PDB file of C-alpha atoms in Angstrom:
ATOM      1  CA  UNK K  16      -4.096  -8.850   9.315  1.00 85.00           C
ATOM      2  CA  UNK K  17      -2.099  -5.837   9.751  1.00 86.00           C
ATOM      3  CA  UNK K  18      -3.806  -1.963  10.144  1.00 91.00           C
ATOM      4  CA  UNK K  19      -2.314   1.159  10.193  1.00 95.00           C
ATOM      5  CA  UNK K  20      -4.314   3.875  11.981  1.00 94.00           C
ATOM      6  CA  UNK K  21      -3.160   7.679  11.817  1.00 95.00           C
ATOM      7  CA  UNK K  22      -4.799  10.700  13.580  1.00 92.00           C
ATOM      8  CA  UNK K  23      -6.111  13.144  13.743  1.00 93.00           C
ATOM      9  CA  UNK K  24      -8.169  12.975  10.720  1.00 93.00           C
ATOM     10  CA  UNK K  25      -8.055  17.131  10.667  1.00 95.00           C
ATOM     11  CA  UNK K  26      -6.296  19.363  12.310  1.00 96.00           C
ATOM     12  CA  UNK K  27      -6.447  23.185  12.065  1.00 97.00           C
ATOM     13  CA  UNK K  28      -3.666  24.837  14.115  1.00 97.00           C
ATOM     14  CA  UNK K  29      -2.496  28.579  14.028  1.00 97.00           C
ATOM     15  CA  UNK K  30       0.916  29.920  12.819  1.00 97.00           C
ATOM     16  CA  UNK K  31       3.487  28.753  15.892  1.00 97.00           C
ATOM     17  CA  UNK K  32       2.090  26.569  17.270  1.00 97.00           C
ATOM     18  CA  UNK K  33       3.259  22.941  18.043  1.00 97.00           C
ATOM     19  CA  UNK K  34       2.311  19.765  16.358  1.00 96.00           C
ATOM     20  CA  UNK K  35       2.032  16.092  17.041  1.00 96.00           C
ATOM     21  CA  UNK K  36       0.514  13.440  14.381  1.00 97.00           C
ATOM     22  CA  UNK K  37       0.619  10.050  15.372  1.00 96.00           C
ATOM     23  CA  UNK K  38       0.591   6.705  13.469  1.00 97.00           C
ATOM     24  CA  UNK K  39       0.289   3.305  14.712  1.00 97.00           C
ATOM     25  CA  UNK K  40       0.878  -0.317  12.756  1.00 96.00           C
ATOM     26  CA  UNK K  41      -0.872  -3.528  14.291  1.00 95.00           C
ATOM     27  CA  UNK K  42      -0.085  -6.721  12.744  1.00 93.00           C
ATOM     28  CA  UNK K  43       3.489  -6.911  11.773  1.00 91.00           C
ATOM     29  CA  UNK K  44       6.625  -6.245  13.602  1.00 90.00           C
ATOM     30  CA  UNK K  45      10.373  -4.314  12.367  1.00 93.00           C
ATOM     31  CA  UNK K  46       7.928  -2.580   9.520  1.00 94.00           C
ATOM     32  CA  UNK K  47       9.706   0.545   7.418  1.00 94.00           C
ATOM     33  CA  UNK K  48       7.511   3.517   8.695  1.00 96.00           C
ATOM     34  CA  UNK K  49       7.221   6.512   6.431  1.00 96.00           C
ATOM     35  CA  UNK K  50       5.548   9.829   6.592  1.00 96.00           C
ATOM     36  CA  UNK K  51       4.654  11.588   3.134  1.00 94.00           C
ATOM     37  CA  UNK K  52       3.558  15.033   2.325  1.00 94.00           C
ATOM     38  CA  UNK K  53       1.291  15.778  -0.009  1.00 91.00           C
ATOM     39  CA  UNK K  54       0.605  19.851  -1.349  1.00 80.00           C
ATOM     40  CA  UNK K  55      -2.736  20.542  -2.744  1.00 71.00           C
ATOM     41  CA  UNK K  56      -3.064  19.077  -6.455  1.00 67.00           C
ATOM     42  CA  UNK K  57       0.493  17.918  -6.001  1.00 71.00           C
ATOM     43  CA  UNK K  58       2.113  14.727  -6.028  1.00 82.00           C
ATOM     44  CA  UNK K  59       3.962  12.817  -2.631  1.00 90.00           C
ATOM     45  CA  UNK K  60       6.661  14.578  -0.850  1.00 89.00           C
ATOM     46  CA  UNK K  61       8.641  11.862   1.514  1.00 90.00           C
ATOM     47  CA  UNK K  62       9.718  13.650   4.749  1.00 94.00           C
ATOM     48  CA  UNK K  63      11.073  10.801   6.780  1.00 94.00           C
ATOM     49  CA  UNK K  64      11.450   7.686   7.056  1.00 93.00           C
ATOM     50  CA  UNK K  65      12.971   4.952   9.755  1.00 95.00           C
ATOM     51  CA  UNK K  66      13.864   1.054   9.426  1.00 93.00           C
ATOM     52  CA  UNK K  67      13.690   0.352  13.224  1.00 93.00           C
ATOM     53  CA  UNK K  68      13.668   2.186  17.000  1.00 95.00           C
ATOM     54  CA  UNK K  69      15.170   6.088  17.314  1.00 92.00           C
ATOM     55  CA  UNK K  70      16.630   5.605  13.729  1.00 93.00           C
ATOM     56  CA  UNK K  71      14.936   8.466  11.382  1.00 94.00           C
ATOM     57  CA  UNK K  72      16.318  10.097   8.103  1.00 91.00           C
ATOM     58  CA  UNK K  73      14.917  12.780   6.938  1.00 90.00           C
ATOM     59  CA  UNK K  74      14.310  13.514   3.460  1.00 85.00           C
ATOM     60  CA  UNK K  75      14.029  17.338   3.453  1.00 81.00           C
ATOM     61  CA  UNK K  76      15.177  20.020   5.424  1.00 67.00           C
ATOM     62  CA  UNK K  77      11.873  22.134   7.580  1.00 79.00           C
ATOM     63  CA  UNK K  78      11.231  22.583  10.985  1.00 89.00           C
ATOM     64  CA  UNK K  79       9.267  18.913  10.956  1.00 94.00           C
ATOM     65  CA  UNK K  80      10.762  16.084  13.096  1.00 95.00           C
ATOM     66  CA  UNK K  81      10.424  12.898  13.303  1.00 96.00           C
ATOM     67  CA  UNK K  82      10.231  10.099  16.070  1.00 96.00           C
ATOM     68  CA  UNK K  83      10.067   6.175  16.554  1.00 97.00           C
ATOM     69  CA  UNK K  84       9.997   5.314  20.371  1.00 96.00           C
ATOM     70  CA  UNK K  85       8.211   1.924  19.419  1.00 95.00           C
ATOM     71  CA  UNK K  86       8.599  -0.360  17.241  1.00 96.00           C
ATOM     72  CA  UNK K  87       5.349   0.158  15.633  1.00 95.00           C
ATOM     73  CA  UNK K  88       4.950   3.985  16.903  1.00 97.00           C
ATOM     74  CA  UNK K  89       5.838   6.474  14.639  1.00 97.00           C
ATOM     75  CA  UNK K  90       5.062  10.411  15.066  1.00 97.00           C
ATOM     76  CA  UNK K  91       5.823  13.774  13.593  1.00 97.00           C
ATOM     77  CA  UNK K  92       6.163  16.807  15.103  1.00 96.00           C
ATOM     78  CA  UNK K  93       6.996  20.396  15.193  1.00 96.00           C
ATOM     79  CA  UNK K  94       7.722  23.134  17.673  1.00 95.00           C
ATOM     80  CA  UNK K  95       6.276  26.351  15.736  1.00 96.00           C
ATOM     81  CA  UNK K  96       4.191  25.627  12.769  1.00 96.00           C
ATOM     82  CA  UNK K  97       4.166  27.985   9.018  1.00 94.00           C
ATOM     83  CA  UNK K  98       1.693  28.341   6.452  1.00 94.00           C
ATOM     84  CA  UNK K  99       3.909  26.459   4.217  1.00 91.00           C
ATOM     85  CA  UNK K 100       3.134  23.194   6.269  1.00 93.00           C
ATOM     86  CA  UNK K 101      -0.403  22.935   5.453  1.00 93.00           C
ATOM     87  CA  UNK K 102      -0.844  19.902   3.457  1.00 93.00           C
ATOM     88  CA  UNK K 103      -2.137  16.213   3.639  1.00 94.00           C
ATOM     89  CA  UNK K 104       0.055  14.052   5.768  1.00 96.00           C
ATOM     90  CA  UNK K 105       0.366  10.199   5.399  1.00 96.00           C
ATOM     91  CA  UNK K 106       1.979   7.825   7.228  1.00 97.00           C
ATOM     92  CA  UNK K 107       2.835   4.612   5.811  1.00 96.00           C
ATOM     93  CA  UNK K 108       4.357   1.029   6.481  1.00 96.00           C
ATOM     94  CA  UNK K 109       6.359  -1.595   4.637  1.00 93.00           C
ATOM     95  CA  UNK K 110       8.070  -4.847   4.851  1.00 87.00           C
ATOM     96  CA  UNK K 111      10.588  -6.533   2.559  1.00 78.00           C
ATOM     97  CA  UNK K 112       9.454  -6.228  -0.789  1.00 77.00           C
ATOM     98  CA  UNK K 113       5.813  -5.614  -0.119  1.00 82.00           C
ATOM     99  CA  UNK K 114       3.983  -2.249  -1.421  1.00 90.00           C
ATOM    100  CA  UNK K 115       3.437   0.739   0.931  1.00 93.00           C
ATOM    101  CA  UNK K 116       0.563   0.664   3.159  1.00 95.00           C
ATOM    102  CA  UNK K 117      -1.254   3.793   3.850  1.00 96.00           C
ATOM    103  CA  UNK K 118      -3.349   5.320   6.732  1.00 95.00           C
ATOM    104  CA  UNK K 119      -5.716   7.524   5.376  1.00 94.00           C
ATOM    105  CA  UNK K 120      -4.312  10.791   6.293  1.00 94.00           C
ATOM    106  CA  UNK K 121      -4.294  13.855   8.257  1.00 95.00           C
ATOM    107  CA  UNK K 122      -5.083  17.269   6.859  1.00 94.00           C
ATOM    108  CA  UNK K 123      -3.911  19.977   8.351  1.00 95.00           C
ATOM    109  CA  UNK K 124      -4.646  23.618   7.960  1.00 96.00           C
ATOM    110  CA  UNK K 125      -2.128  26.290   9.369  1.00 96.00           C
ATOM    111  CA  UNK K 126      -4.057  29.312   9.852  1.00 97.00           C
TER     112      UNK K 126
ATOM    113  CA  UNK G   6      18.670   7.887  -8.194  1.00 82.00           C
ATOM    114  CA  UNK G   7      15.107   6.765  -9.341  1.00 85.00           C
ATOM    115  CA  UNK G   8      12.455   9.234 -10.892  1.00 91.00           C
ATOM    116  CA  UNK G   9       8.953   8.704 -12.250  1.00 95.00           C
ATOM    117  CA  UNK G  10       6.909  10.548 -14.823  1.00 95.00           C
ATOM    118  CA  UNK G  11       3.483  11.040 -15.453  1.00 95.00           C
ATOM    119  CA  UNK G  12       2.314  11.923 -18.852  1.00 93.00           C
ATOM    120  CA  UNK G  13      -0.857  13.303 -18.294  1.00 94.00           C
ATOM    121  CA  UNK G  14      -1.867  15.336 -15.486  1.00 93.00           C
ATOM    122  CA  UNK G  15      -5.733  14.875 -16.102  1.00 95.00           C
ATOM    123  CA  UNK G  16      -7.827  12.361 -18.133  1.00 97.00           C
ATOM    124  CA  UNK G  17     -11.216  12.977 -18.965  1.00 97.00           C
ATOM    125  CA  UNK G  18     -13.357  10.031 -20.406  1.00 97.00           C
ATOM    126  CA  UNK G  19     -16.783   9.059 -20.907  1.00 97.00           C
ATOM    127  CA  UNK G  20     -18.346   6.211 -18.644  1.00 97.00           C
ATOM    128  CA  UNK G  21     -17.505   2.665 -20.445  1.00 97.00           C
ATOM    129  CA  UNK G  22     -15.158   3.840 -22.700  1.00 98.00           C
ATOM    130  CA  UNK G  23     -11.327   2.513 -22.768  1.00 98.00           C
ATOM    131  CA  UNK G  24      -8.775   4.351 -20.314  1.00 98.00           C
ATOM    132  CA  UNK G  25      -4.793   4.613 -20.583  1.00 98.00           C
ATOM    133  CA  UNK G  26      -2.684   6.104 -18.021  1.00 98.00           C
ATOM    134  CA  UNK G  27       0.752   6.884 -19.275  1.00 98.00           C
ATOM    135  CA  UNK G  28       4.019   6.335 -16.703  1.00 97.00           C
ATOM    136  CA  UNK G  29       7.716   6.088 -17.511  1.00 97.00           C
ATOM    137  CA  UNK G  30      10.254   5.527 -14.922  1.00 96.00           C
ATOM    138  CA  UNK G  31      14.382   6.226 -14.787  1.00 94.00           C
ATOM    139  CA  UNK G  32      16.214   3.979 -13.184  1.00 90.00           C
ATOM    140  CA  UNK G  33      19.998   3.057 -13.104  1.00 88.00           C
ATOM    141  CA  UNK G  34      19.054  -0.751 -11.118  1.00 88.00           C
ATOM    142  CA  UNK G  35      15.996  -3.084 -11.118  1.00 88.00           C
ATOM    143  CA  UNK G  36      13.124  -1.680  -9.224  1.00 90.00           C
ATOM    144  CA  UNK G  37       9.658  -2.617  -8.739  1.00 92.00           C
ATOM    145  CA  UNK G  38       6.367  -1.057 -10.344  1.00 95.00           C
ATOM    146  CA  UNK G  39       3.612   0.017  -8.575  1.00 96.00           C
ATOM    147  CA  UNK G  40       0.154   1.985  -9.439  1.00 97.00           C
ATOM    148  CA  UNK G  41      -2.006   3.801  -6.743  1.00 97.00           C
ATOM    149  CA  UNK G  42      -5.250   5.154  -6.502  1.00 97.00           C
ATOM    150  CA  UNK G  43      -6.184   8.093  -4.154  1.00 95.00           C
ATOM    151  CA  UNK G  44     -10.041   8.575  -3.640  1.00 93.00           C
ATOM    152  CA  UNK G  45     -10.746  12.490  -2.028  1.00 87.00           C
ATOM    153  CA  UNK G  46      -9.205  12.621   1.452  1.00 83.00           C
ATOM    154  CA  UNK G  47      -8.260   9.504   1.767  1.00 89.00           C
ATOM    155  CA  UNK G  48      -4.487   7.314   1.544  1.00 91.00           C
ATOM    156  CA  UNK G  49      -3.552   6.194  -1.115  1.00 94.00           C
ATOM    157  CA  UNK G  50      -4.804   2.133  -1.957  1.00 95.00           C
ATOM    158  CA  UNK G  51      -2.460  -0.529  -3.800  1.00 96.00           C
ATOM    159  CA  UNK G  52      -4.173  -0.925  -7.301  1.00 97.00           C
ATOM    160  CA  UNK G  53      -0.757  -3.721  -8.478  1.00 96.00           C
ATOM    161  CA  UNK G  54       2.694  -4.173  -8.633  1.00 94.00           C
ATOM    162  CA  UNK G  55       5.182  -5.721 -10.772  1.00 93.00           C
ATOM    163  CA  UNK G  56       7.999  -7.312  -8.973  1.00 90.00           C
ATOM    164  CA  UNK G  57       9.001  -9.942 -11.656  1.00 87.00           C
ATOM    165  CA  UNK G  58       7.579 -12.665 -14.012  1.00 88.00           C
ATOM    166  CA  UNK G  59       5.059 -11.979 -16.418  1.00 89.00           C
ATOM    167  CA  UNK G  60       4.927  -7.978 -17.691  1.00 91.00           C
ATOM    168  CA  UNK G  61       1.426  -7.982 -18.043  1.00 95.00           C
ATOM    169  CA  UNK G  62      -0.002  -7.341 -14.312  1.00 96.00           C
ATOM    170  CA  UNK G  63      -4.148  -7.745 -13.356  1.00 96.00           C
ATOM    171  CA  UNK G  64      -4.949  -5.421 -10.402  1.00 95.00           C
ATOM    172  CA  UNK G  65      -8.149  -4.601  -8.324  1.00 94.00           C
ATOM    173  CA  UNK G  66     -11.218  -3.187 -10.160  1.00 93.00           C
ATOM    174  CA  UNK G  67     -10.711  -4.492 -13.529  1.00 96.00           C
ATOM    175  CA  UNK G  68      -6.770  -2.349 -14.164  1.00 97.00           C
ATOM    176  CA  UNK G  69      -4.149  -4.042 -15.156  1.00 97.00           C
ATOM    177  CA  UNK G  70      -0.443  -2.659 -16.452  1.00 97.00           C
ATOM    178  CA  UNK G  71       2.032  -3.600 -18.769  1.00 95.00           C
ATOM    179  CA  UNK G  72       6.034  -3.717 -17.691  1.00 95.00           C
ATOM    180  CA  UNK G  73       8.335  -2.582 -20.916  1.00 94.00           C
ATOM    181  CA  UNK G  74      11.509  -2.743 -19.993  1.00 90.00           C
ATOM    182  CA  UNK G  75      12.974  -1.095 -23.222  1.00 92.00           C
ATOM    183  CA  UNK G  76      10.248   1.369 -23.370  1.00 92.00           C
ATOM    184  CA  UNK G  77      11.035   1.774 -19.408  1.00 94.00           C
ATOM    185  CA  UNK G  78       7.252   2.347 -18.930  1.00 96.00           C
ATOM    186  CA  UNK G  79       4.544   0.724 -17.008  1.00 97.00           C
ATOM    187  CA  UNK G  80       1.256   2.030 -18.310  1.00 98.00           C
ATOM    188  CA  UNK G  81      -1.935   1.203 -16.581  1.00 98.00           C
ATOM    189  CA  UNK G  82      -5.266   0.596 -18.835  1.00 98.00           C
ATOM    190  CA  UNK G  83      -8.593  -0.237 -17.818  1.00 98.00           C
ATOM    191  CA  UNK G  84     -11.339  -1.647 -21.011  1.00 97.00           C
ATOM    192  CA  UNK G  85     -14.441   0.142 -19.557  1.00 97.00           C
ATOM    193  CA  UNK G  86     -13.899   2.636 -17.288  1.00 97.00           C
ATOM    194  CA  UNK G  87     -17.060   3.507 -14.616  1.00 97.00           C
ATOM    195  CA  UNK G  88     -18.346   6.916 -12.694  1.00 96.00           C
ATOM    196  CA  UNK G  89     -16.811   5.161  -9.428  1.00 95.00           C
ATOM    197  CA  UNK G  90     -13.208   5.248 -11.326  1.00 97.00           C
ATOM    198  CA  UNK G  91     -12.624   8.634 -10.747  1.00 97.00           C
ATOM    199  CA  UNK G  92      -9.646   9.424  -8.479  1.00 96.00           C
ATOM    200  CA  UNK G  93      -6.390  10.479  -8.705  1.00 95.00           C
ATOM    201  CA  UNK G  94      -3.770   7.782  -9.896  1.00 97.00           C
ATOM    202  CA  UNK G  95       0.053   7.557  -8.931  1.00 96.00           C
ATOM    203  CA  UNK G  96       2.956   5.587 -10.514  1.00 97.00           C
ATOM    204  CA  UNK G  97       5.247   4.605  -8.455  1.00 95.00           C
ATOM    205  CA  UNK G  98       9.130   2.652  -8.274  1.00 93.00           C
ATOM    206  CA  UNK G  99      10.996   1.103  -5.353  1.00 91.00           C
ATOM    207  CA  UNK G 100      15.009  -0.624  -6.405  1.00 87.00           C
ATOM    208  CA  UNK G 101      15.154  -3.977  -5.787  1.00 85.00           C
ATOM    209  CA  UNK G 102      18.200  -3.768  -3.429  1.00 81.00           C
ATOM    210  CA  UNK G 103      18.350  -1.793  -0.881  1.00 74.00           C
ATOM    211  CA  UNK G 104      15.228   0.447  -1.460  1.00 67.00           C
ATOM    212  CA  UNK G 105      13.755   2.099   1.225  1.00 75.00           C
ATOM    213  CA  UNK G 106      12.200   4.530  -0.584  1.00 84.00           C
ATOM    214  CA  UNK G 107       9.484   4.646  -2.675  1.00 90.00           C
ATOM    215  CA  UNK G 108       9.630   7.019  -5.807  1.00 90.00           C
ATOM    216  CA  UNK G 109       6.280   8.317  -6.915  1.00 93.00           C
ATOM    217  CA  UNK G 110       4.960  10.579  -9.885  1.00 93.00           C
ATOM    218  CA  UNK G 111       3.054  13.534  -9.345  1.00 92.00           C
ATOM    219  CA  UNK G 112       0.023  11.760 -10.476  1.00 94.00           C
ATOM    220  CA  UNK G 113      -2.933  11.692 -12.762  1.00 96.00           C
ATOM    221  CA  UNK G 114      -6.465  12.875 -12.067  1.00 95.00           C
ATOM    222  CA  UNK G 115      -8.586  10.422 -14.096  1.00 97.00           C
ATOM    223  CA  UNK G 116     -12.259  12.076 -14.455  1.00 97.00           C
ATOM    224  CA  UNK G 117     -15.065   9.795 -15.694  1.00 97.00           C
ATOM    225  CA  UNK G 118     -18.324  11.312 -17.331  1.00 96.00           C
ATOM    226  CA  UNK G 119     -21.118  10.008 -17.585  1.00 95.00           C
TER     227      UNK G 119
END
């Protein structure tokens, strides 16, 4: 069967710092990886997405990135984090016409 | 483009009693239907989906949802709702061809009292 697993589970970084949140899928191969935003009480921001190796579009423009150096590898990053990118991050996989699969999240706190 | 709406941003209702959640979608092509639930700090779990056939869809946990194409909504219900219900629910759309992304709503807290 396939998994997803994301981590960190938290993360509490200070203002400028760098970040790295990494998600990996076990159990299928060429998924659609995603990573989602989602604001306090608020509803799922996409932020990227990629349908196969070192291809990423991005959704919205921020100082996140993006990266898929495996097939089933798929992390986000930053060079100086800002308040405004607190939130609850969630990767998540697809294939064909199947429904998004979820990890179950990062939250992060810039501080 | 694709967008999805949420009706109601919070539902309270009493333990047993009946439970709708409203969602209408926009859409230009065919897509498919989805409704997930979000328990506290976790990702967000597959409840059903329509992709096509019959409109009325059974899901986990006793929900089910009803495609109406005319009405462009796919509302989720539940007969008898329990304390372990509450969580936050999200409608969501993909298109048919060529979707990569999937469209969600900004969600509904449902809040079961006992």
């Amino acid at each position: 069967s396939q998994t997803i697993h994301q981590w960190p589970a938290t993360l509490v970084q200070p203002v400028g710092s760098p970040l790295s949140l990494e998600c990996t899928v076990e159990g299928t191969s060429n998924p659609n990886l995603y990573w989602y935003r989602q604001a306090a009480g608020r509803g799922l921001q996409l932020l990227f997405y990629s349908v196969g190796i070192g291809q990423i579009s991005s959704e919205v423009p921020q100082n996140l990135s993006a990266s898929r150096p495996q097939d089933r590898q798929f992390i986000l990053s930053s060079k100086k984090l800002l308040l405004s990118d607190s939130g609850f991050y969630l990767c998540a996989w697809e294939r064909d016409t199947s429904p998004l699969h979820f990890g179950n999240g990062t939250r992060l706190t810039v501080t | 483009a694709q967008s999805v709406t949420q009706l109601d941003s919070q539902v309270p209702v009493f333990e047993e009693a009946p439970v709708e959640l409203r969602c209408n979608y926009s859409s230009s092509v065919s897509v498919y239907l989805f409704w997930y639930v979000q328990y506290p700090n976790q990702g967000l779990q597959l409840l059903l989906k329509y992709l096509s056939g019959s409109t009325l869809v059974k899901g986990i946990n006793g929900f089910e949802a009803e495609f109406n194409k005319s009405q462009t909504s796919f509302h989720l219900r539940k007969p008898s709702v329990h304390i372990s219900d509450t969580a936050e629910y999200f409608c969501a759309v993909k298109k048919v061809t060529g979707g990569f992304k999937t469209i969600f709503g900004a969600g509904t807290r449902l809040f079961v009292k006992a």
